[in-house]
N, CA, C and O atoms as a printed pandas DataFrame, in Angstrom:
     atom_number atom_name residue_name chain_id  residue_number  x_coord  y_coord  z_coord
0              1         N          MET        A               1   34.525  -16.653  -39.074
1              2        CA          MET        A               1   31.975  -15.718  -39.161
2              3         C          MET        A               1   31.659  -16.864  -37.540
3              4         O          MET        A               1   31.386  -16.343  -36.458
4              5         N          ARG        A               2   31.729  -17.772  -37.647
5              6        CA          ARG        A               2   30.827  -18.864  -36.927
6              7         C          ARG        A               2   31.033  -17.727  -35.692
7              8         O          ARG        A               2   30.260  -16.770  -35.735
8              9         N          SER        A               3   32.079  -17.768  -34.530
9             10        CA          SER        A               3   33.044  -17.826  -33.246
10            11         C          SER        A               3   32.605  -15.485  -33.727
11            12         O          SER        A               3   32.607  -14.492  -32.998
12            13         N          ILE        A               4   32.502  -15.558  -34.296
13            14        CA          ILE        A               4   32.372  -13.649  -34.170
14            15         C          ILE        A               4   30.655  -13.559  -33.741
15            16         O          ILE        A               4   30.345  -13.261  -32.587
16            17         N          LEU        A               5   29.633  -13.840  -34.760
17            18        CA          LEU        A               5   28.442  -13.850  -34.634
18            19         C          LEU        A               5   27.919  -15.023  -33.005
19            20         O          LEU        A               5   26.895  -14.782  -32.365
20            21         N          SER        A               6   28.970  -16.310  -32.617
21            22        CA          SER        A               6   27.985  -16.252  -31.204
22            23         C          SER        A               6   28.916  -15.669  -30.336
23            24         O          SER        A               6   28.584  -15.929  -29.180
24            25         N          ALA        A               7   30.274  -14.772  -30.402
25            26        CA          ALA        A               7   30.476  -13.432  -29.680
26            27         C          ALA        A               7   29.373  -11.821  -29.551
27            28         O          ALA        A               7   29.300  -10.913  -28.723
28            29         N          LEU        A               8   28.917  -12.023  -30.386
29            30        CA          LEU        A               8   27.754  -10.887  -30.216
30            31         C          LEU        A               8   27.086  -11.546  -29.548
31            32         O          LEU        A               8   27.063  -11.475  -28.320
32            33         N          LEU        A               9   26.128  -12.643  -30.537
33            34        CA          LEU        A               9   24.604  -13.272  -29.546
34            35         C          LEU        A               9   24.426  -13.972  -27.848
35            36         O          LEU        A               9   23.400  -14.130  -27.187
36            37         N          LEU        A              10   25.969  -14.309  -27.488
37            38        CA          LEU        A              10   26.351  -15.288  -26.303
38            39         C          LEU        A              10   25.746  -13.501  -24.854
39            40         O          LEU        A              10   25.372  -13.570  -23.683
40            41         N          PRO        A              11   25.938  -12.298  -25.730
41            42        CA          PRO        A              11   25.809  -11.520  -24.091
42            43         C          PRO        A              11   24.423  -10.981  -24.279
43            44         O          PRO        A              11   23.697  -10.515  -23.400
44            45         N          LEU        A              12   24.105  -11.147  -25.858
45            46        CA          LEU        A              12   22.139  -10.566  -25.683
46            47         C          LEU        A              12   21.319  -11.461  -24.033
47            48         O          LEU        A              12   20.986  -11.220  -22.873
48            49         N          ALA        A              13   21.382  -12.977  -25.444
49            50        CA          ALA        A              13   21.403  -14.478  -24.356
50            51         C          ALA        A              13   22.001  -14.282  -23.376
51            52         O          ALA        A              13   22.933  -13.719  -23.950
52            53         N          VAL        A              14   22.329  -14.252  -22.202
53            54        CA          VAL        A              14   22.297  -13.462  -20.789
54            55         C          VAL        A              14   21.669  -12.572  -20.649
55            56         O          VAL        A              14   20.660  -12.603  -19.943
56            57         N          VAL        A              15   22.225  -11.114  -21.513
57            58        CA          VAL        A              15   21.115   -9.565  -21.271
58            59         C          VAL        A              15   19.432  -10.514  -21.012
59            60         O          VAL        A              15   18.605   -9.993  -20.263
60            61         N          ALA        A              16   19.171  -11.591  -21.557
61            62        CA          ALA        A              16   17.796  -11.418  -21.874
62            63         C          ALA        A              16   17.745  -12.899  -20.419
63            64         O          ALA        A              16   16.840  -13.090  -19.606
64            65         N          THR        A              17   18.518  -13.360  -20.515
65            66        CA          THR        A              17   18.341  -14.587  -19.160
66            67         C          THR        A              17   17.975  -14.385  -18.134
67            68         O          THR        A              17   17.263  -15.140  -17.473
68            69         N          VAL        A              18   18.697  -12.556  -17.571
69            70        CA          VAL        A              18   18.660  -11.643  -16.641
70            71         C          VAL        A              18   17.590  -11.426  -16.261
71            72         O          VAL        A              18   16.899  -11.863  -15.340
72            73         N          HIS        A              19   17.355  -10.081  -17.696
73            74        CA          HIS        A              19   15.483  -10.096  -17.837
74            75         C          HIS        A              19   14.539  -10.822  -17.622
75            76         O          HIS        A              19   13.449  -10.279  -17.443
76            77         N          ALA        A              20   14.613  -11.919  -17.582
77            78        CA          ALA        A              20   13.759  -12.553  -17.341
78            79         C          ALA        A              20   13.603  -13.402  -16.053
79            80         O          ALA        A              20   12.657  -13.133  -15.313
80            81         N          ALA        A              21   14.130  -14.023  -15.849
81            82        CA          ALA        A              21   13.992  -13.563  -13.970
82            83         C          ALA        A              21   13.709  -12.594  -13.103
83            84         O          ALA        A              21   13.688  -12.758  -11.883
84            85         N          GLU        A              22   13.471  -11.509  -13.704
85            86        CA          GLU        A              22   12.823  -10.916  -12.810
86            87         C          GLU        A              22   11.343  -10.459  -12.800
87            88         O          GLU        A              22   10.665  -10.137  -13.775
88            89         N          ARG        A              23   10.867  -10.510  -11.070
89            90        CA          ARG        A              23    9.841  -10.592  -11.595
90            91         C          ARG        A              23    8.690   -8.749  -12.040
91            92         O          ARG        A              23    8.808   -7.636  -11.527
92            93         N          PRO        A              24    8.174   -9.011  -12.631
93            94        CA          PRO        A              24    7.077   -7.764  -13.008
94            95         C          PRO        A              24    6.936   -7.524  -11.967
95            96         O          PRO        A              24    6.836   -8.235  -10.967
96            97         N          ASN        A              25    6.907   -5.896  -12.202
97            98        CA          ASN        A              25    6.168   -5.571  -11.288
98            99         C          ASN        A              25    4.611   -4.634  -12.000
99           100         O          ASN        A              25    4.441   -3.900  -12.974
100          101         N          ILE        A              26    3.651   -5.205  -10.810
101          102        CA          ILE        A              26    1.886   -5.013  -11.201
102          103         C          ILE        A              26    1.272   -3.703   -9.899
103          104         O          ILE        A              26    1.532   -3.376   -8.741
104          105         N          VAL        A              27    0.848   -3.523  -10.403
105          106        CA          VAL        A              27    0.057   -2.739   -9.789
106          107         C          VAL        A              27   -1.598   -2.834   -9.953
107          108         O          VAL        A              27   -2.125   -2.206  -10.872
108          109         N          PHE        A              28   -2.482   -3.706   -8.957
109          110        CA          PHE        A              28   -3.645   -4.374   -8.950
110          111         C          PHE        A              28   -4.751   -3.591   -8.654
111          112         O          PHE        A              28   -4.662   -3.141   -7.512
112          113         N          ILE        A              29   -5.679   -3.280   -9.191
113          114        CA          ILE        A              29   -6.520   -2.582   -8.051
114          115         C          ILE        A              29   -8.254   -3.679   -8.878
115          116         O          ILE        A              29   -8.789   -3.997   -9.940
116          117         N          LEU        A              30   -8.403   -3.819   -7.041
117          118        CA          LEU        A              30  -10.255   -3.750   -7.863
118          119         C          LEU        A              30  -10.472   -3.606   -6.642
119          120         O          LEU        A              30  -10.108   -3.907   -5.506
120          121         N          ALA        A              31  -11.597   -2.725   -7.601
121          122        CA          ALA        A              31  -12.985   -2.467   -5.967
122          123         C          ALA        A              31  -14.095   -2.762   -6.648
123          124         O          ALA        A              31  -14.750   -2.338   -7.600
124          125         N          ASP        A              32  -14.103   -3.950   -5.561
125          126        CA          ASP        A              32  -15.858   -5.114   -5.823
126          127         C          ASP        A              32  -16.477   -4.078   -5.753
127          128         O          ASP        A              32  -16.062   -3.083   -5.158
128          129         N          ASP        A              33  -18.434   -4.222   -6.832
129          130        CA          ASP        A              33  -19.042   -3.381   -6.485
130          131         C          ASP        A              33  -19.143   -2.556   -6.758
131          132         O          ASP        A              33  -20.097   -1.819   -6.509
132          133         N          LEU        A              34  -17.813   -2.221   -7.651
133          134        CA          LEU        A              34  -18.375   -0.169   -7.841
134          135         C          LEU        A              34  -18.468    0.182   -8.802
135          136         O          LEU        A              34  -17.851   -0.320   -9.741
136          137         N          GLY        A              35  -19.179    1.058   -8.903
137          138        CA          GLY        A              35  -19.829    1.492  -10.304
138          139         C          GLY        A              35  -19.393    2.275  -10.560
139          140         O          GLY        A              35  -18.908    2.780   -9.548
140          141         N          TYR        A              36  -19.050    3.236  -12.000
141          142        CA          TYR        A              36  -18.269    3.388  -12.574
142          143         C          TYR        A              36  -18.352    5.720  -12.553
143          144         O          TYR        A              36  -17.597    6.537  -13.080
144          145         N          SER        A              37  -19.595    5.906  -11.711
145          146        CA          SER        A              37  -19.361    7.116  -10.856
146          147         C          SER        A              37  -19.083    6.913   -9.837
147          148         O          SER        A              37  -17.883    7.166   -9.739
148          149         N          ASP        A              38  -19.511    6.551   -8.837
149          150        CA          ASP        A              38  -19.365    5.654   -7.342
150          151         C          ASP        A              38  -18.283    6.298   -7.722
151          152         O          ASP        A              38  -18.837    6.740   -8.729
152          153         N          VAL        A              39  -17.032    6.815   -7.809
153          154        CA          VAL        A              39  -15.494    8.116   -7.169
154          155         C          VAL        A              39  -15.090    9.169   -8.058
155          156         O          VAL        A              39  -14.701    9.470   -9.186
156          157         N          ALA        A              40  -15.552    9.742   -6.361
157          158        CA          ALA        A              40  -15.244   11.172   -7.385
158          159         C          ALA        A              40  -14.856   11.207   -7.727
159          160         O          ALA        A              40  -14.160   11.900   -6.985
160          161         N          ALA        A              41  -14.412   11.130   -8.374
161          162        CA          ALA        A              41  -13.397   11.623   -9.806
162          163         C          ALA        A              41  -14.318   11.253  -11.672
163          164         O          ALA        A              41  -14.040   11.281  -12.871
164          165         N          TYR        A              42  -15.373   10.969  -10.833
165          166        CA          TYR        A              42  -16.536   10.251  -11.723
166          167         C          TYR        A              42  -17.749   11.087  -11.631
167          168         O          TYR        A              42  -18.704   11.025  -12.406
168          169         N          GLY        A              43  -17.632   11.847  -10.653
169          170        CA          GLY        A              43  -18.201   12.898  -10.297
170          171         C          GLY        A              43  -19.460   12.581   -9.092
171          172         O          GLY        A              43  -20.561   13.127   -9.172
172          173         N          SER        A              44  -19.105   11.649   -8.025
173          174        CA          SER        A              44  -19.938   11.172   -7.178
174          175         C          SER        A              44  -19.468   12.001   -6.641
175          176         O          SER        A              44  -18.365   12.471   -6.923
176          177         N          LYS        A              45  -20.573   12.562   -5.279
177          178        CA          LYS        A              45  -20.457   13.750   -4.225
178          179         C          LYS        A              45  -20.676   12.827   -2.532
179          180         O          LYS        A              45  -20.982   13.087   -1.368
180          181         N          TYR        A              46  -20.321   11.773   -3.299
181          182        CA          TYR        A              46  -21.307   10.602   -1.856
182          183         C          TYR        A              46  -20.018    9.879   -1.295
183          184         O          TYR        A              46  -19.805    9.934   -0.084
184          185         N          HIS        A              47  -19.099    9.162   -2.182
185          186        CA          HIS        A              47  -18.142    8.567   -2.249
186          187         C          HIS        A              47  -16.827    9.671   -1.803
187          188         O          HIS        A              47  -16.869   10.900   -1.841
188          189         N          GLU        A              48  -15.897    8.964   -1.460
189          190        CA          GLU        A              48  -14.142    9.370   -1.545
190          191         C          GLU        A              48  -12.568    8.801   -1.682
191          192         O          GLU        A              48  -11.495    8.810   -1.078
192          193         N          THR        A              49  -13.137    8.348   -2.788
193          194        CA          THR        A              49  -12.103    8.531   -3.134
194          195         C          THR        A              49  -10.840    9.000   -3.504
195          196         O          THR        A              49  -10.346    8.886   -4.626
196          197         N          PRO        A              50  -10.183    9.686   -2.240
197          198        CA          PRO        A              50   -8.763   10.303   -2.419
198          199         C          PRO        A              50   -7.323    9.798   -3.718
199          200         O          PRO        A              50   -6.935   10.526   -4.631
200          201         N          ASN        A              51   -6.839    8.505   -3.422
201          202        CA          ASN        A              51   -5.994    7.319   -4.134
202          203         C          ASN        A              51   -6.597    7.424   -5.955
203          204         O          ASN        A              51   -5.884    7.770   -6.898
204          205         N          ILE        A              52   -7.810    7.089   -6.027
205          206        CA          ILE        A              52   -7.657    7.038   -6.914
206          207         C          ILE        A              52   -7.831    8.763   -7.987
207          208         O          ILE        A              52   -7.195    9.132   -8.974
208          209         N          ASP        A              53   -8.529    9.181   -7.509
209          210        CA          ASP        A              53   -8.453   10.650   -7.761
210          211         C          ASP        A              53   -7.056   11.363   -7.800
211          212         O          ASP        A              53   -6.951   12.464   -8.340
212          213         N          ARG        A              54   -5.941   10.705   -7.204
213          214        CA          ARG        A              54   -4.990   11.550   -7.787
214          215         C          ARG        A              54   -4.237   11.002   -8.625
215          216         O          ARG        A              54   -3.287   11.436   -9.277
216          217         N          LEU        A              55   -4.959    9.534   -8.540
217          218        CA          LEU        A              55   -4.608    8.651  -10.196
218          219         C          LEU        A              55   -4.860    9.227  -10.861
219          220         O          LEU        A              55   -3.984    9.454  -11.695
220          221         N          VAL        A              56   -6.290    9.965  -11.061
221          222        CA          VAL        A              56   -6.552   10.218  -12.591
222          223         C          VAL        A              56   -6.171   11.890  -12.611
223          224         O          VAL        A              56   -6.459   12.355  -13.714
224          225         N          LYS        A              57   -5.612   12.894  -11.699
225          226        CA          LYS        A              57   -5.494   14.062  -11.434
226          227         C          LYS        A              57   -4.372   13.646  -11.898
227          228         O          LYS        A              57   -4.179   14.557  -12.704
228          229         N          GLU        A              58   -3.096   12.676  -12.057
229          230        CA          GLU        A              58   -1.880   12.915  -12.644
230          231         C          GLU        A              58   -2.007   11.635  -14.400
231          232         O          GLU        A              58   -1.129   10.969  -14.949
232          233         N          GLY        A              59   -2.922   11.746  -14.605
233          234        CA          GLY        A              59   -3.053   11.259  -16.022
234          235         C          GLY        A              59   -4.091    9.741  -16.395
235          236         O          GLY        A              59   -4.884    9.242  -17.194
236          237         N          LEU        A              60   -3.310    9.532  -15.059
237          238        CA          LEU        A              60   -4.067    7.339  -15.439
238          239         C          LEU        A              60   -6.284    7.771  -15.118
239          240         O          LEU        A              60   -6.889    8.497  -14.329
240          241         N          LYS        A              61   -6.633    6.995  -16.042
241          242        CA          LYS        A              61   -8.529    7.714  -15.839
242          243         C          LYS        A              61   -8.925    6.754  -16.469
243          244         O          LYS        A              61   -9.199    6.976  -17.649
244          245         N          PHE        A              62   -9.108    5.331  -15.941
245          246        CA          PHE        A              62   -9.873    4.396  -16.164
246          247         C          PHE        A              62  -11.291    5.075  -16.683
247          248         O          PHE        A              62  -12.140    5.937  -16.458
248          249         N          THR        A              63  -10.833    3.902  -17.639
249          250        CA          THR        A              63  -12.168    4.728  -18.914
250          251         C          THR        A              63  -13.282    3.361  -19.407
251          252         O          THR        A              63  -14.426    3.390  -19.861
252          253         N          ASN        A              64  -12.081    1.883  -18.986
253          254        CA          ASN        A              64  -12.837    0.984  -20.600
254          255         C          ASN        A              64  -12.809   -0.172  -18.277
255          256         O          ASN        A              64  -11.951   -0.024  -17.407
256          257         N          GLY        A              65  -14.302   -1.225  -18.214
257          258        CA          GLY        A              65  -13.906   -1.590  -17.608
258          259         C          GLY        A              65  -14.323   -3.902  -17.744
259          260         O          GLY        A              65  -13.571   -4.820  -18.069
260          261         N          TYR        A              66  -14.764   -3.902  -17.613
261          262        CA          TYR        A              66  -15.180   -5.950  -17.719
262          263         C          TYR        A              66  -14.477   -6.813  -16.582
263          264         O          TYR        A              66  -13.337   -7.096  -16.214
264          265         N          SER        A              67  -15.949   -7.101  -16.192
265          266        CA          SER        A              67  -16.674   -8.699  -15.130
266          267         C          SER        A              67  -16.606   -9.354  -15.415
267          268         O          SER        A              67  -17.709   -9.802  -15.102
268          269         N          ASN        A              68  -16.025  -10.295  -16.038
269          270        CA          ASN        A              68  -15.992  -11.508  -15.829
270          271         C          ASN        A              68  -17.332  -12.114  -15.352
271          272         O          ASN        A              68  -17.781  -13.112  -15.916
272          273         N          GLY        A              69  -18.044  -11.463  -14.212
273          274        CA          GLY        A              69  -19.612  -12.480  -13.327
274          275         C          GLY        A              69  -20.309  -11.193  -13.298
275          276         O          GLY        A              69  -19.927  -10.044  -13.520
276          277         N          PRO        A              70  -21.460  -11.709  -12.955
277          278        CA          PRO        A              70  -22.871  -11.427  -12.794
278          279         C          PRO        A              70  -22.336  -10.116  -11.884
279          280         O          PRO        A              70  -23.149   -9.345  -11.374
280          281         N          ASN        A              71  -21.503  -11.229   -9.793
281          282        CA          ASN        A              71  -21.373  -10.165   -8.977
282          283         C          ASN        A              71  -20.006  -10.532   -7.613
283          284         O          ASN        A              71  -20.400  -11.091   -6.590
284          285         N          CYS        A              72  -19.497  -10.410   -7.654
285          286        CA          CYS        A              72  -18.355  -10.138   -6.581
286          287         C          CYS        A              72  -17.867  -12.002   -7.457
287          288         O          CYS        A              72  -17.475  -12.443   -8.537
288          289         N          GLN        A              73  -18.266  -12.510   -6.016
289          290        CA          GLN        A              73  -17.469  -13.753   -6.253
290          291         C          GLN        A              73  -17.242  -14.999   -7.739
291          292         O          GLN        A              73  -16.438  -15.930   -7.785
292          293         N          PRO        A              74  -18.050  -14.662   -8.589
293          294        CA          PRO        A              74  -17.444  -15.012   -9.658
294          295         C          PRO        A              74  -16.927  -14.624  -10.086
295          296         O          PRO        A              74  -16.151  -15.217  -10.835
296          297         N          THR        A              75  -16.951  -12.699   -9.887
297          298        CA          THR        A              75  -15.931  -12.417  -10.775
298          299         C          THR        A              75  -14.277  -12.354   -9.608
299          300         O          THR        A              75  -13.607  -11.406  -10.020
300          301         N          ARG        A              76  -14.044  -12.579   -9.219
301          302        CA          ARG        A              76  -12.395  -12.242   -8.034
302          303         C          ARG        A              76  -11.942  -13.959   -8.461
303          304         O          ARG        A              76  -10.735  -14.173   -8.580
304          305         N          ALA        A              77  -13.385  -15.698   -8.784
305          306        CA          ALA        A              77  -12.199  -16.865   -9.092
306          307         C          ALA        A              77  -12.370  -16.506  -10.352
307          308         O          ALA        A              77  -12.013  -17.519  -10.954
308          309         N          ALA        A              78  -12.769  -15.512  -11.361
309          310        CA          ALA        A              78  -11.971  -15.580  -12.600
310          311         C          ALA        A              78  -10.607  -14.833  -12.865
311          312         O          ALA        A              78   -9.674  -14.852  -13.668
312          313         N          LEU        A              79  -10.878  -14.398  -12.130
313          314        CA          LEU        A              79   -9.801  -12.963  -12.261
314          315         C          LEU        A              79   -7.992  -13.726  -10.988
315          316         O          LEU        A              79   -6.772  -13.823  -11.123
316          317         N          ILE        A              80   -9.091  -14.048   -9.894
317          318        CA          ILE        A              80   -7.427  -14.979   -9.079
318          319         C          ILE        A              80   -7.426  -15.731   -9.964
319          320         O          ILE        A              80   -6.344  -15.449  -10.478
320          321         N          SER        A              81   -8.253  -17.290  -11.149
321          322        CA          SER        A              81   -7.923  -18.581  -11.553
322          323         C          SER        A              81   -7.099  -18.438  -13.113
323          324         O          SER        A              81   -6.454  -19.202  -13.831
324          325         N          GLY        A              82   -7.587  -16.813  -13.171
325          326        CA          GLY        A              82   -7.051  -16.426  -14.573
326          327         C          GLY        A              82   -8.591  -17.503  -16.083
327          328         O          GLY        A              82   -8.781  -17.692  -17.284
328          329         N          GLN        A              83   -9.031  -17.731  -15.048
329          330        CA          GLN        A              83  -10.466  -18.081  -16.684
330          331         C          GLN        A              83  -11.049  -18.154  -16.153
331          332         O          GLN        A              83  -11.022  -18.191  -14.923
332          333         N          TYR        A              84  -12.195  -18.233  -17.174
333          334        CA          TYR        A              84  -13.179  -17.696  -17.325
334          335         C          TYR        A              84  -14.542  -18.667  -16.631
335          336         O          TYR        A              84  -15.000  -19.772  -16.340
336          337         N          GLY        A              85  -14.705  -17.138  -16.671
337          338        CA          GLY        A              85  -16.091  -17.293  -14.425
338          339         C          GLY        A              85  -17.133  -19.084  -14.987
339          340         O          GLY        A              85  -17.581  -19.871  -14.153
340          341         N          ALA        A              86  -17.260  -19.277  -16.572
341          342        CA          ALA        A              86  -17.835  -20.789  -16.380
342          343         C          ALA        A              86  -16.834  -21.919  -16.151
343          344         O          ALA        A              86  -17.194  -22.912  -15.520
344          345         N          ARG        A              87  -15.569  -21.811  -16.643
345          346        CA          ARG        A              87  -14.214  -22.786  -16.181
346          347         C          ARG        A              87  -14.094  -23.270  -14.543
347          348         O          ARG        A              87  -13.948  -24.276  -13.849
348          349         N          THR        A              88  -14.266  -21.799  -14.458
349          350        CA          THR        A              88  -13.739  -22.283  -12.358
350          351         C          THR        A              88  -15.359  -22.350  -11.807
351          352         O          THR        A              88  -15.293  -21.667  -10.785
352          353         N          GLY        A              89  -17.250  -22.959  -11.980
353          354        CA          GLY        A              89  -17.856  -23.939  -12.070
354          355         C          GLY        A              89  -18.416  -22.759  -10.858
355          356         O          GLY        A              89  -19.615  -22.941  -10.644
356          357         N          ILE        A              90  -17.806  -21.559   -9.992
357          358        CA          ILE        A              90  -18.663  -20.147   -9.379
358          359         C          ILE        A              90  -19.849  -19.529  -10.003
359          360         O          ILE        A              90  -19.216  -18.758  -10.723
360          361         N          TYR        A              91  -20.779  -19.336  -10.212
361          362        CA          TYR        A              91  -21.619  -18.314  -10.579
362          363         C          TYR        A              91  -22.932  -16.925   -9.830
363          364         O          TYR        A              91  -23.596  -15.901   -9.996
364          365         N          THR        A              92  -22.483  -18.076   -8.936
365          366        CA          THR        A              92  -23.621  -17.204   -7.426
366          367         C          THR        A              92  -22.257  -16.694   -5.985
367          368         O          THR        A              92  -21.052  -16.711   -6.237
368          369         N          VAL        A              93  -22.548  -16.486   -5.262
369          370        CA          VAL        A              93  -21.945  -15.157   -3.572
370          371         C          VAL        A              93  -23.034  -16.594   -2.931
371          372         O          VAL        A              93  -24.152  -16.958   -3.295
372          373         N          GLY        A              94  -22.537  -16.879   -2.358
373          374        CA          GLY        A              94  -22.522  -18.424   -1.261
374          375         C          GLY        A              94  -23.687  -19.819   -2.070
375          376         O          GLY        A              94  -24.112  -19.887   -3.224
376          377         N          LYS        A              95  -23.880  -20.667   -0.997
377          378        CA          LYS        A              95  -24.324  -22.233   -1.677
378          379         C          LYS        A              95  -26.044  -21.593   -2.531
379          380         O          LYS        A              95  -26.896  -20.936   -1.932
380          381         N          ILE        A              96  -26.108  -21.934   -3.659
381          382        CA          ILE        A              96  -27.650  -21.899   -4.565
382          383         C          ILE        A              96  -28.695  -22.671   -3.889
383          384         O          ILE        A              96  -29.786  -22.807   -4.443
384          385         N          ASP        A              97  -28.419  -23.279   -2.540
385          386        CA          ASP        A              97  -29.791  -23.949   -2.418
386          387         C          ASP        A              97  -30.483  -22.376   -1.022
387          388         O          ASP        A              97  -31.584  -22.246   -0.487
388          389         N          ARG        A              98  -28.898  -21.301   -0.897
389          390        CA          ARG        A              98  -30.688  -20.356   -0.322
390          391         C          ARG        A              98  -31.083  -19.881   -0.338
391          392         O          ARG        A              98  -31.024  -18.790    0.229
392          393         N          PHE        A              99  -32.130  -20.472   -1.280
393          394        CA          PHE        A              99  -33.168  -19.632   -1.486
394          395         C          PHE        A              99  -34.560  -20.478   -2.135
395          396         O          PHE        A              99  -34.338  -21.686   -2.058
396          397         N          ASP        A             100  -35.072  -20.370   -2.366
397          398        CA          ASP        A             100  -35.651  -21.503   -2.855
398          399         C          ASP        A             100  -36.598  -21.941   -4.173
399          400         O          ASP        A             100  -37.824  -21.837   -4.201
400          401         N          TRP        A             101  -35.626  -22.529   -5.422
401          402        CA          TRP        A             101  -34.821  -22.434   -6.509
402          403         C          TRP        A             101  -36.525  -23.826   -6.890
403          404         O          TRP        A             101  -36.699  -24.317   -8.005
404          405         N          ARG        A             102  -37.166  -24.030   -6.053
405          406        CA          ARG        A             102  -38.370  -25.270   -7.043
406          407         C          ARG        A             102  -39.393  -24.260   -7.046
407          408         O          ARG        A             102  -39.457  -24.045   -8.257
408          409         N          SER        A             103  -39.674  -24.004   -6.870
409          410        CA          SER        A             103  -40.160  -22.460   -7.589
410          411         C          SER        A             103  -40.908  -21.650   -8.365
411          412         O          SER        A             103  -41.994  -21.133   -8.626
412          413         N          GLN        A             104  -38.559  -21.970   -8.839
413          414        CA          GLN        A             104  -38.553  -21.287  -10.284
414          415         C          GLN        A             104  -38.435  -22.468  -11.112
415          416         O          GLN        A             104  -38.228  -23.621  -10.734
416          417         N          PRO        A             105  -38.693  -21.766  -13.014
417          418        CA          PRO        A             105  -38.647  -21.947  -13.674
418          419         C          PRO        A             105  -37.797  -22.881  -14.072
419          420         O          PRO        A             105  -37.995  -24.092  -13.972
420          421         N          LEU        A             106  -36.599  -22.232  -14.642
421          422        CA          LEU        A             106  -35.477  -22.952  -13.980
422          423         C          LEU        A             106  -34.471  -23.297  -13.992
423          424         O          LEU        A             106  -33.475  -22.774  -14.492
424          425         N          ARG        A             107  -34.647  -24.720  -13.156
425          426        CA          ARG        A             107  -33.736  -25.394  -12.002
426          427         C          ARG        A             107  -31.967  -23.917  -11.604
427          428         O          ARG        A             107  -31.502  -23.443  -12.640
428          429         N          PRO        A             108  -31.680  -23.716  -11.038
429          430        CA          PRO        A             108  -30.525  -23.241  -11.480
430          431         C          PRO        A             108  -29.028  -24.179  -11.621
431          432         O          PRO        A             108  -29.136  -25.358  -11.284
432          433         N          VAL        A             109  -27.732  -23.736  -12.071
433          434        CA          VAL        A             109  -26.526  -24.845  -12.407
434          435         C          VAL        A             109  -26.046  -24.939  -10.588
435          436         O          VAL        A             109  -25.829  -24.308   -9.553
436          437         N          ASP        A             110  -26.103  -26.098  -11.165
437          438        CA          ASP        A             110  -24.595  -26.050   -9.932
438          439         C          ASP        A             110  -23.486  -25.589   -9.275
439          440         O          ASP        A             110  -22.366  -25.364   -9.732
440          441         N          ASN        A             111  -23.978  -25.446   -7.955
441          442        CA          ASN        A             111  -22.270  -24.028   -7.766
442          443         C          ASN        A             111  -21.350  -24.587   -7.293
443          444         O          ASN        A             111  -21.463  -25.790   -7.057
444          445         N          VAL        A             112  -19.874  -23.754   -6.936
445          446        CA          VAL        A             112  -18.717  -24.456   -6.206
446          447         C          VAL        A             112  -19.305  -22.950   -5.676
447          448         O          VAL        A             112  -19.981  -22.079   -6.224
448          449         N          THR        A             113  -18.586  -23.121   -4.083
449          450        CA          THR        A             113  -18.134  -21.730   -3.178
450          451         C          THR        A             113  -16.595  -21.670   -3.006
451          452         O          THR        A             113  -16.245  -21.610   -1.827
452          453         N          ALA        A             114  -15.628  -21.672   -3.897
453          454        CA          ALA        A             114  -14.343  -22.450   -3.515
454          455         C          ALA        A             114  -13.171  -22.634   -4.383
455          456         O          ALA        A             114  -12.787  -23.798   -4.488
456          457         N          LEU        A             115  -12.864  -22.208   -4.687
457          458        CA          LEU        A             115  -11.350  -22.335   -5.984
458          459         C          LEU        A             115  -11.292  -23.157   -5.425
459          460         O          LEU        A             115  -11.433  -22.935   -4.222
460          461         N          PRO        A             116  -11.040  -24.741   -5.856
461          462        CA          PRO        A             116   -9.777  -26.395   -5.256
462          463         C          PRO        A             116   -8.429  -25.513   -4.979
463          464         O          PRO        A             116   -7.945  -24.429   -5.303
464          465         N          ALA        A             117   -8.106  -26.739   -4.118
465          466        CA          ALA        A             117   -6.714  -25.763   -3.222
466          467         C          ALA        A             117   -6.183  -26.068   -4.210
467          468         O          ALA        A             117   -5.200  -25.339   -4.339
468          469         N          ASP        A             118   -6.335  -27.310   -5.673
469          470        CA          ASP        A             118   -4.693  -27.320   -6.223
470          471         C          ASP        A             118   -5.111  -26.910   -7.819
471          472         O          ASP        A             118   -5.019  -27.566   -8.857
472          473         N          LYS        A             119   -5.598  -25.570   -7.562
473          474        CA          LYS        A             119   -5.186  -24.788   -8.858
474          475         C          LYS        A             119   -5.021  -23.705   -8.817
475          476         O          LYS        A             119   -5.640  -22.987   -8.031
476          477         N          ILE        A             120   -3.993  -23.194   -9.787
477          478        CA          ILE        A             120   -2.524  -22.673   -9.865
478          479         C          ILE        A             120   -3.713  -21.323   -9.997
479          480         O          ILE        A             120   -4.824  -21.381  -10.525
480          481         N          THR        A             121   -3.177  -20.353   -9.452
481          482        CA          THR        A             121   -3.216  -18.829   -9.768
482          483         C          THR        A             121   -2.097  -17.895   -9.830
483          484         O          THR        A             121   -0.909  -18.004   -9.526
484          485         N          ILE        A             122   -3.309  -16.274  -10.650
485          486        CA          ILE        A             122   -2.003  -15.431  -10.902
486          487         C          ILE        A             122   -0.396  -15.410   -9.040
487          488         O          ILE        A             122    0.825  -15.253   -9.030
488          489         N          ALA        A             123   -1.312  -15.631   -8.041
489          490        CA          ALA        A             123   -0.128  -15.250   -7.056
490          491         C          ALA        A             123    0.586  -16.100   -7.219
491          492         O          ALA        A             123    1.758  -15.870   -6.919
492          493         N          GLN        A             124    0.308  -17.206   -7.658
493          494        CA          GLN        A             124    1.384  -18.520   -6.952
494          495         C          GLN        A             124    2.615  -18.074   -9.219
495          496         O          GLN        A             124    3.814  -18.082   -9.497
496          497         N          SER        A             125    1.152  -17.763  -10.197
497          498        CA          SER        A             125    2.549  -18.449  -10.651
498          499         C          SER        A             125    3.197  -16.804  -10.929
499          500         O          SER        A             125    4.297  -16.903  -11.472
500          501         N          LEU        A             126    2.864  -15.617  -10.737
501          502        CA          LEU        A             126    4.603  -14.820   -9.345
502          503         C          LEU        A             126    4.794  -14.485   -9.584
503          504         O          LEU        A             126    5.746  -13.859   -9.118
């Protein structure tokens, strides 16, 4: 009985191993600083977005979005690293001393401008 079970499970294990080695087929679309109504398919009369319009026409409509940061650089760092925005240490675009914060009631948090070189990114993981 044990040999019959082994004979049946061995091909399943081989197939699972072969499929696990395949790379995923991922299409990642990032439209930086794009508002919901900035796409022609959602009502924009100004921007021309033929490729996104084609996706919508073929049945793929993006109605929910999420940003992991208040502007582009923290959002990109979070997406690339797979971490929450606060864990990357990137909070603003560029250096924090680009404006005179001394006149502000609160001191801004310390900010880094790039992910550390040893940070494992999604691209490296794939």
